Amino acid sequence: MTTQLTEFDAKAAESGNAATERFRESGKTAALAVPQERVSLLANEVLGAVYETIRKHKVTYDEFNALKSWLISVGEDGEWPLFLDVWVEHVVEEVSTEDREGNKGTIEGPYYIPDSPQLETPATLPMREDEGGTPLLFQGQVRAVDGTPLSGAHVEIWHADDNGFYSQFAPGLPEWNLRGTVVADAGGNFALSTVQPAPYQIPTDGACGKLIAAAGWHAWRPAHLHLKVSAPGHQLLTAQLYFDGDQHLSDDIASAVKPELVLNPAKRPDGVGNEVTYDFVLDAARA
């Protein structure tokens, strides 16, 4: 008899390789045509920082070989997207969006899937009939920096379930579970029903988990909603929204939390779950 796998059977190597394959399919590798002078500058400075660390801390051959072995396992587990998104992306995001006047964003993370089902507002994200978690009504408005409502803006949302797993990266979950693209109305307003996600640990049974264990770190991320908000003529905003009171807001393993991204949900008047309002302000597209 074949055993039906569930999300609790998720393995780091499987989700890691899925994230790697999604990155290859995303088209982002087309941006690899970086000028030679820029590659030389960045590569030399990164290597220089490595050399300085080796000299400063008298790195031994045993430590060097441990690093080499670990780097090999990162590739074998497909965890380069996870490693870079958890420990590096937040700084790239910071410098890439430092001139924005509108909302602050944060990292995309490794579990984004494009082309999620398009839903007209008010919408309910695809979910199982017995989906766990506290029901959440998430609503707001998308507008330009000058206050103009952005009619028909897209609010793309994805998040983990109440057990901390993402659809398409853990077995047993429906393909588009808790993923969707909500189309705002003529006034830029949107409303969607979902469930509050749970805090979760990034995968710990692969190479990234070995680093966490070896360094004595924790692997937790605070509960969050992932979003991409877009409108013609405006810059795409990629963000994560967190929940007030989460114990990992101050020590997120991915260093992605910003104070202005923390939500404070209130109980709904009908007593069924929580509700929260959050508006998105988009900058004009760069010339």
GROMACS .gro file of C-alpha atoms in nm:
model
  287
    1MET     CA    1   0.000   0.000   0.000
    2THR     CA    2   0.134   0.345  -0.095
    3THR     CA    3   0.161   0.590   0.193
    4GLN     CA    4   0.020   0.935   0.117
    5LEU     CA    5   0.275   1.201   0.205
    6THR     CA    6   0.166   1.506   0.405
    7GLU     CA    7   0.323   1.847   0.459
    8PHE     CA    8   0.491   1.711   0.771
    9ASP     CA    9   0.695   1.481   0.546
   10ALA     CA   10   0.861   1.781   0.379
   11LYS     CA   11   1.239   1.749   0.341
   12ALA     CA   12   1.490   2.031   0.308
   13ALA     CA   13   1.652   1.886  -0.004
   14GLU     CA   14   1.315   1.851  -0.179
   15SER     CA   15   1.199   2.204  -0.099
   16GLY     CA   16   1.549   2.338  -0.169
   17ASN     CA   17   1.568   2.176  -0.510
   18ALA     CA   18   1.216   2.302  -0.586
   19ALA     CA   19   1.325   2.657  -0.497
   20THR     CA   20   1.635   2.621  -0.716
   21GLU     CA   21   1.427   2.499  -1.011
   22ARG     CA   22   1.175   2.782  -0.964
   23PHE     CA   23   1.460   3.034  -0.971
   24ARG     CA   24   1.591   2.887  -1.295
   25GLU     CA   25   1.243   2.911  -1.447
   26SER     CA   26   1.184   3.267  -1.322
   27GLY     CA   27   1.387   3.441  -1.591
   28LYS     CA   28   1.597   3.619  -1.329
   29THR     CA   29   1.909   3.447  -1.458
   30ALA     CA   30   1.874   3.667  -1.768
   31ALA     CA   31   2.017   3.948  -1.552
   32LEU     CA   32   2.356   3.778  -1.548
   33ALA     CA   33   2.498   4.013  -1.813
   34VAL     CA   34   2.679   4.226  -1.553
   35PRO     CA   35   2.959   4.448  -1.691
   36GLN     CA   36   3.306   4.294  -1.655
   37GLU     CA   37   3.436   4.590  -1.455
   38ARG     CA   38   3.151   4.553  -1.204
   39VAL     CA   39   3.210   4.180  -1.167
   40SER     CA   40   3.581   4.241  -1.106
   41LEU     CA   41   3.512   4.512  -0.848
   42LEU     CA   42   3.257   4.311  -0.649
   43ALA     CA   43   3.440   3.978  -0.670
   44ASN     CA   44   3.768   4.132  -0.555
   45GLU     CA   45   3.605   4.310  -0.263
   46VAL     CA   46   3.415   3.998  -0.149
   47LEU     CA   47   3.729   3.786  -0.175
   48GLY     CA   48   3.924   4.058   0.005
   49ALA     CA   49   3.677   4.045   0.294
   50VAL     CA   50   3.718   3.666   0.306
   51TYR     CA   51   4.098   3.698   0.313
   52GLU     CA   52   4.076   3.954   0.594
   53THR     CA   53   3.854   3.722   0.799
   54ILE     CA   54   4.093   3.428   0.746
   55ARG     CA   55   4.396   3.633   0.856
   56LYS     CA   56   4.218   3.803   1.146
   57HIS     CA   57   4.085   3.480   1.296
   58LYS     CA   58   4.372   3.247   1.192
   59VAL     CA   59   4.141   3.008   1.008
   60THR     CA   60   4.280   2.652   1.013
   61TYR     CA   61   4.280   2.389   0.741
   62ASP     CA   62   4.024   2.189   0.939
   63GLU     CA   63   3.793   2.492   0.939
   64PHE     CA   64   3.863   2.558   0.572
   65ASN     CA   65   3.780   2.199   0.479
   66ALA     CA   66   3.464   2.210   0.692
   67LEU     CA   67   3.357   2.515   0.493
   68LYS     CA   68   3.436   2.344   0.163
   69SER     CA   69   3.234   2.038   0.263
   70TRP     CA   70   2.943   2.256   0.372
   71LEU     CA   71   2.941   2.458   0.048
   72ILE     CA   72   2.922   2.133  -0.148
   73SER     CA   73   2.624   2.021   0.060
   74VAL     CA   74   2.445   2.353   0.003
   75GLY     CA   75   2.451   2.278  -0.368
   76GLU     CA   76   2.356   1.913  -0.326
   77ASP     CA   77   2.055   2.012  -0.114
   78GLY     CA   78   1.954   2.285  -0.359
   79GLU     CA   79   1.966   2.537  -0.076
   80TRP     CA   80   2.149   2.826  -0.240
   81PRO     CA   81   1.819   3.017  -0.282
   82LEU     CA   82   1.737   2.959   0.086
   83PHE     CA   83   2.085   3.054   0.208
   84LEU     CA   84   2.105   3.373   0.000
   85ASP     CA   85   1.747   3.479   0.071
   86VAL     CA   86   1.780   3.425   0.446
   87TRP     CA   87   2.124   3.574   0.510
   88VAL     CA   88   2.200   3.811   0.221
   89GLU     CA   89   1.886   3.936   0.044
   90HIS     CA   90   1.776   4.179   0.316
   91VAL     CA   91   2.084   4.396   0.252
   92VAL     CA   92   2.039   4.387  -0.127
   93GLU     CA   93   1.674   4.489  -0.079
   94GLU     CA   94   1.776   4.770   0.154
   95VAL     CA   95   2.017   4.936  -0.089
   96SER     CA   96   1.797   4.871  -0.393
   97THR     CA   97   1.495   5.056  -0.250
   98GLU     CA   98   1.658   5.321  -0.029
   99ASP     CA   99   1.532   5.607  -0.247
  100ARG     CA  100   1.163   5.513  -0.232
  101GLU     CA  101   0.908   5.759  -0.093
  102GLY     CA  102   0.624   5.508  -0.066
  103ASN     CA  103   0.594   5.191   0.140
  104LYS     CA  104   0.896   5.008   0.267
  105GLY     CA  105   0.939   4.659   0.132
  106THR     CA  106   1.146   4.362   0.229
  107ILE     CA  107   1.273   4.033   0.090
  108GLU     CA  108   1.088   3.807  -0.152
  109GLY     CA  109   1.222   3.483  -0.004
  110PRO     CA  110   1.262   3.148  -0.183
  111TYR     CA  111   0.897   3.035  -0.192
  112TYR     CA  112   0.741   3.274  -0.443
  113ILE     CA  113   0.544   3.122  -0.732
  114PRO     CA  114   0.427   3.354  -1.015
  115ASP     CA  115   0.090   3.343  -1.190
  116SER     CA  116  -0.124   3.263  -0.887
  117PRO     CA  117  -0.504   3.257  -0.945
  118GLN     CA  118  -0.645   3.604  -1.015
  119LEU     CA  119  -0.932   3.701  -0.785
  120GLU     CA  120  -1.163   4.005  -0.789
  121THR     CA  121  -1.198   4.193  -0.463
  122PRO     CA  122  -1.348   4.105  -0.217
  123ALA     CA  123  -1.175   3.768  -0.245
  124THR     CA  124  -1.103   3.453  -0.049
  125LEU     CA  125  -0.767   3.286  -0.102
  126PRO     CA  126  -0.777   2.923  -0.216
  127MET     CA  127  -0.766   2.701   0.092
  128ARG     CA  128  -0.877   2.363   0.222
  129GLU     CA  129  -1.221   2.325   0.378
  130ASP     CA  130  -1.060   2.245   0.713
  131GLU     CA  131  -0.778   2.500   0.683
  132GLY     CA  132  -0.631   2.562   1.029
  133GLY     CA  133  -0.551   2.901   1.173
  134THR     CA  134  -0.737   3.212   1.282
  135PRO     CA  135  -0.950   3.362   1.002
  136LEU     CA  136  -0.811   3.696   0.886
  137LEU     CA  137  -0.974   3.973   0.682
  138PHE     CA  138  -0.695   4.176   0.523
  139GLN     CA  139  -0.800   4.498   0.351
  140GLY     CA  140  -0.668   4.832   0.239
  141GLN     CA  141  -0.604   5.065  -0.052
  142VAL     CA  142  -0.330   5.093  -0.315
  143ARG     CA  143  -0.241   5.448  -0.415
  144ALA     CA  144   0.038   5.659  -0.561
  145VAL     CA  145   0.272   5.878  -0.357
  146ASP     CA  146   0.054   6.181  -0.441
  147GLY     CA  147  -0.252   6.003  -0.299
  148THR     CA  148  -0.411   5.902  -0.630
  149PRO     CA  149  -0.595   5.567  -0.596
  150LEU     CA  150  -0.451   5.306  -0.831
  151SER     CA  151  -0.748   5.143  -0.999
  152GLY     CA  152  -0.710   4.773  -1.072
  153ALA     CA  153  -0.382   4.738  -0.883
  154HIS     CA  154  -0.272   4.380  -0.820
  155VAL     CA  155  -0.213   4.258  -0.465
  156GLU     CA  156  -0.034   3.926  -0.497
  157ILE     CA  157  -0.021   3.733  -0.170
  158TRP     CA  158   0.122   3.404  -0.050
  159HIS     CA  159   0.198   3.268   0.293
  160ALA     CA  160   0.258   2.959   0.503
  161ASP     CA  161  -0.027   2.766   0.657
  162ASP     CA  162  -0.094   2.724   1.028
  163ASN     CA  163   0.176   2.457   1.043
  164GLY     CA  164   0.441   2.671   0.874
  165PHE     CA  165   0.439   2.504   0.530
  166TYR     CA  166   0.406   2.656   0.182
  167SER     CA  167   0.208   2.501  -0.102
  168GLN     CA  168   0.426   2.368  -0.386
  169PHE     CA  169   0.716   2.328  -0.140
  170ALA     CA  170   0.566   2.060   0.086
  171PRO     CA  171   0.378   1.745  -0.013
  172GLY     CA  172   0.004   1.699   0.040
  173LEU     CA  173  -0.096   2.064  -0.006
  174PRO     CA  174  -0.324   2.182  -0.289
  175GLU     CA  175  -0.123   2.354  -0.564
  176TRP     CA  176  -0.238   2.711  -0.495
  177ASN     CA  177  -0.319   2.679  -0.126
  178LEU     CA  178  -0.306   3.025   0.036
  179ARG     CA  179  -0.181   3.191  -0.283
  180GLY     CA  180  -0.365   3.440  -0.500
  181THR     CA  181  -0.356   3.772  -0.687
  182VAL     CA  182  -0.635   4.006  -0.580
  183VAL     CA  183  -0.740   4.281  -0.824
  184ALA     CA  184  -0.828   4.609  -0.651
  185ASP     CA  185  -1.146   4.798  -0.745
  186ALA     CA  186  -1.169   5.132  -0.924
  187GLY     CA  187  -1.077   5.313  -0.603
  188GLY     CA  188  -0.769   5.101  -0.545
  189ASN     CA  189  -0.943   4.920  -0.259
  190PHE     CA  190  -0.894   4.551  -0.190
  191ALA     CA  191  -1.019   4.300   0.065
  192LEU     CA  192  -0.925   3.936   0.102
  193SER     CA  193  -1.005   3.660   0.345
  194THR     CA  194  -0.738   3.414   0.452
  195VAL     CA  195  -0.598   3.270   0.775
  196GLN     CA  196  -0.318   3.402   0.990
  197PRO     CA  197   0.001   3.208   0.921
  198ALA     CA  198   0.215   3.061   1.197
  199PRO     CA  199   0.577   3.136   1.285
  200TYR     CA  200   0.799   2.865   1.143
  201GLN     CA  201   1.153   2.738   1.130
  202ILE     CA  202   1.336   2.742   0.798
  203PRO     CA  203   1.430   2.384   0.696
  204THR     CA  204   1.683   2.245   0.941
  205ASP     CA  205   1.753   1.898   0.800
  206GLY     CA  206   1.971   2.030   0.516
  207ALA     CA  207   2.287   2.236   0.473
  208CYS     CA  208   2.137   2.559   0.613
  209GLY     CA  209   2.024   2.369   0.921
  210LYS     CA  210   2.379   2.240   0.968
  211LEU     CA  211   2.510   2.596   0.968
  212ILE     CA  212   2.246   2.703   1.219
  213ALA     CA  213   2.329   2.413   1.451
  214ALA     CA  214   2.706   2.463   1.419
  215ALA     CA  215   2.672   2.834   1.501
  216GLY     CA  216   2.423   2.785   1.785
  217TRP     CA  217   2.161   3.004   1.617
  218HIS     CA  218   1.785   2.953   1.606
  219ALA     CA  219   1.599   2.889   1.278
  220TRP     CA  220   1.274   3.081   1.342
  221ARG     CA  221   1.095   3.334   1.127
  222PRO     CA  222   0.804   3.536   1.269
  223ALA     CA  223   0.463   3.475   1.114
  224HIS     CA  224   0.421   3.683   0.798
  225LEU     CA  225   0.226   3.750   0.482
  226HIS     CA  226   0.424   3.779   0.158
  227LEU     CA  227   0.304   4.039  -0.093
  228LYS     CA  228   0.385   4.182  -0.432
  229VAL     CA  229   0.185   4.496  -0.510
  230SER     CA  230   0.186   4.638  -0.860
  231ALA     CA  231   0.014   4.889  -1.087
  232PRO     CA  232   0.100   5.019  -1.437
  233GLY     CA  233   0.349   5.305  -1.430
  234HIS     CA  234   0.464   5.228  -1.076
  235GLN     CA  235   0.744   5.035  -0.911
  236LEU     CA  236   0.668   4.684  -0.795
  237LEU     CA  237   0.659   4.661  -0.416
  238THR     CA  238   0.770   4.334  -0.259
  239ALA     CA  239   0.695   4.312   0.111
  240GLN     CA  240   0.627   4.093   0.411
  241LEU     CA  241   0.382   4.195   0.681
  242TYR     CA  242   0.428   4.066   1.034
  243PHE     CA  243   0.206   4.045   1.342
  244ASP     CA  244   0.247   4.243   1.662
  245GLY     CA  245   0.341   4.031   1.962
  246ASP     CA  246   0.529   3.763   1.769
  247GLN     CA  247   0.826   3.654   1.981
  248HIS     CA  248   1.061   3.649   1.680
  249LEU     CA  249   1.007   4.004   1.554
  250SER     CA  250   1.335   4.110   1.714
  251ASP     CA  251   1.545   3.808   1.615
  252ASP     CA  252   1.415   3.698   1.275
  253ILE     CA  253   1.669   3.457   1.125
  254ALA     CA  254   1.625   3.640   0.791
  255SER     CA  255   1.668   3.991   0.941
  256ALA     CA  256   1.373   4.108   0.729
  257VAL     CA  257   1.145   4.275   0.988
  258LYS     CA  258   1.095   4.652   0.975
  259PRO     CA  259   0.877   4.838   1.230
  260GLU     CA  260   0.649   4.982   0.960
  261LEU     CA  261   0.569   4.630   0.835
  262VAL     CA  262   0.417   4.509   1.163
  263LEU     CA  263   0.038   4.464   1.169
  264ASN     CA  264  -0.186   4.492   1.473
  265PRO     CA  265  -0.501   4.289   1.391
  266ALA     CA  266  -0.822   4.348   1.586
  267LYS     CA  267  -1.105   4.110   1.660
  268ARG     CA  268  -1.378   4.124   1.395
  269PRO     CA  269  -1.714   4.265   1.510
  270ASP     CA  270  -1.883   3.934   1.423
  271GLY     CA  271  -1.633   3.748   1.641
  272VAL     CA  272  -1.507   3.535   1.352
  273GLY     CA  273  -1.133   3.583   1.352
  274ASN     CA  274  -0.934   3.904   1.310
  275GLU     CA  275  -0.920   4.194   1.067
  276VAL     CA  276  -0.654   4.445   0.973
  277THR     CA  277  -0.624   4.740   0.735
  278TYR     CA  278  -0.297   4.824   0.562
  279ASP     CA  279  -0.251   5.064   0.271
  280PHE     CA  280   0.017   5.040   0.003
  281VAL     CA  281   0.177   5.351  -0.147
  282LEU     CA  282   0.369   5.287  -0.470
  283ASP     CA  283   0.645   5.500  -0.617
  284ALA     CA  284   0.631   5.601  -0.983
  285ALA     CA  285   0.832   5.383  -1.218
  286ARG     CA  286   1.188   5.498  -1.273
  287ALA     CA  287   1.245   5.681  -1.600
   0.00000   0.00000   0.00000
